[in-house]
Amino acid sequence: MAAKLIYSAITSLDGYVADEEGNFDWAAPDGEVHSFVNELERQIGTYLYGRRMYEVMGAWEAMDTVGRPAVIQDYAEIWRAADKIVYSTTLETASTARTRIEQSFDPDAVLQMKRSAGRDISVGGPDLAGQAIKAGLVDELHLFVSPIVVGGGKQSLPDGVRLRLELLDEHRFGNGVVHLHYDLRQDL
């Protein structure tokens, strides 16, 4: 069975992963949400990132987790254990282990990766995920909708795409965040 390509994002109610100033501090998960995310991420064998998302996530590589909450320690271990592929024309070397740099996103190569991978693949960041969605490669979508309206910024989903989704699961957290899990593998 082929691996799934999964896009997960923490988004505002109005559909943004960051506000107009690029801030996403409002999206920081609490312990309950982080624990849930950890369970989802445990199945991931490879992360696909653009340069900006890789630079944000790279903090997990060197983070000192001693004395930090168990969910933080757990996520750091999950992230460090996975392979990473970074698509960038400006990044020449990786600053993290288990990471390779690719000059451009190649949908055919990602399709081949899905066919041969033993574990699921995650695409991180709305720009790269948008390319994968437009190429018909994303199988599942996990949206963590935060109870905030930011009024503009970086969209969580791309423009110019129409998809019929099947809701597979939903979960409401104590802090008001709602997790929506969708299947994208439907023909319109």
CSV table of C-alpha atoms in Angstrom, one decimal, residues 80-156:
chain,number,residue,atom,x,y,z
A,80,ARG,CA,14.4,14.4,14.8
A,81,ALA,CA,13.7,10.8,13.8
A,82,ALA,CA,12.1,11.6,10.5
A,83,ASP,CA,13.7,12.3,7.2
A,84,LYS,CA,13.3,15.8,5.8
A,85,ILE,CA,13.4,17.1,2.2
A,86,VAL,CA,13.7,20.8,1.7
A,87,TYR,CA,12.8,22.5,-1.6
A,88,SER,CA,14.9,25.6,-2.1
A,89,THR,CA,16.8,27.4,-4.7
A,90,THR,CA,18.7,29.5,-2.1
A,91,LEU,CA,19.6,27.0,0.6
A,92,GLU,CA,22.8,25.2,-0.1
A,93,THR,CA,23.3,23.0,3.0
A,94,ALA,CA,21.0,21.6,5.6
A,95,SER,CA,21.4,22.6,9.2
A,96,THR,CA,19.7,19.5,10.5
A,97,ALA,CA,20.3,15.7,10.4
A,98,ARG,CA,18.5,13.4,8.1
A,99,THR,CA,17.9,16.3,5.6
A,100,ARG,CA,18.5,16.7,1.9
A,101,ILE,CA,18.0,19.8,-0.3
A,102,GLU,CA,16.2,19.7,-3.6
A,103,GLN,CA,16.2,22.6,-6.0
A,104,SER,CA,12.6,22.3,-7.0
A,105,PHE,CA,9.4,20.5,-6.2
A,106,ASP,CA,8.9,17.7,-8.6
A,107,PRO,CA,5.4,16.1,-8.5
A,108,ASP,CA,6.5,13.0,-10.3
A,109,ALA,CA,9.3,12.4,-7.7
A,110,VAL,CA,6.8,12.9,-4.9
A,111,LEU,CA,4.4,10.5,-6.5
A,112,GLN,CA,7.2,7.9,-6.7
A,113,MET,CA,8.1,8.6,-3.1
A,114,LYS,CA,4.5,7.9,-2.0
A,115,ARG,CA,4.6,4.6,-3.9
A,116,SER,CA,7.8,3.4,-2.3
A,117,ALA,CA,7.7,4.9,1.2
A,118,GLY,CA,7.1,2.6,4.2
A,119,ARG,CA,5.6,5.4,6.3
A,120,ASP,CA,3.4,8.4,5.5
A,121,ILE,CA,4.8,11.7,4.2
A,122,SER,CA,3.9,15.2,5.5
A,123,VAL,CA,4.0,18.4,3.4
A,124,GLY,CA,4.6,21.4,5.6
A,125,GLY,CA,3.8,25.1,4.8
A,126,PRO,CA,1.0,26.5,2.8
A,127,ASP,CA,3.0,27.3,-0.3
A,128,LEU,CA,4.5,23.9,-0.8
A,129,ALA,CA,1.3,22.2,0.3
A,130,GLY,CA,-0.6,24.3,-2.3
A,131,GLN,CA,1.7,23.0,-5.0
A,132,ALA,CA,1.1,19.4,-3.9
A,133,ILE,CA,-2.7,20.0,-3.6
A,134,LYS,CA,-2.8,21.5,-7.1
A,135,ALA,CA,-0.8,18.5,-8.4
A,136,GLY,CA,-3.4,16.1,-6.9
A,137,LEU,CA,-0.8,14.6,-4.5
A,138,VAL,CA,-2.3,15.3,-1.1
A,139,ASP,CA,-4.4,12.5,0.3
A,140,GLU,CA,-5.4,13.9,3.7
A,141,LEU,CA,-5.8,17.2,5.3
A,142,HIS,CA,-5.7,17.9,9.0
A,143,LEU,CA,-6.8,21.4,9.9
A,144,PHE,CA,-6.6,22.7,13.5
A,145,VAL,CA,-8.9,25.7,13.5
A,146,SER,CA,-8.0,28.2,16.2
A,147,PRO,CA,-10.8,30.4,17.8
A,148,ILE,CA,-9.4,33.6,16.4
A,149,VAL,CA,-10.0,35.8,13.3
A,150,VAL,CA,-6.8,37.5,12.1
A,151,GLY,CA,-8.2,39.4,9.1
A,152,GLY,CA,-5.6,38.5,6.5
A,153,GLY,CA,-2.1,37.1,6.0
A,154,LYS,CA,-0.8,33.8,4.7
A,155,GLN,CA,-3.6,31.5,3.6
A,156,SER,CA,-3.7,27.9,4.8
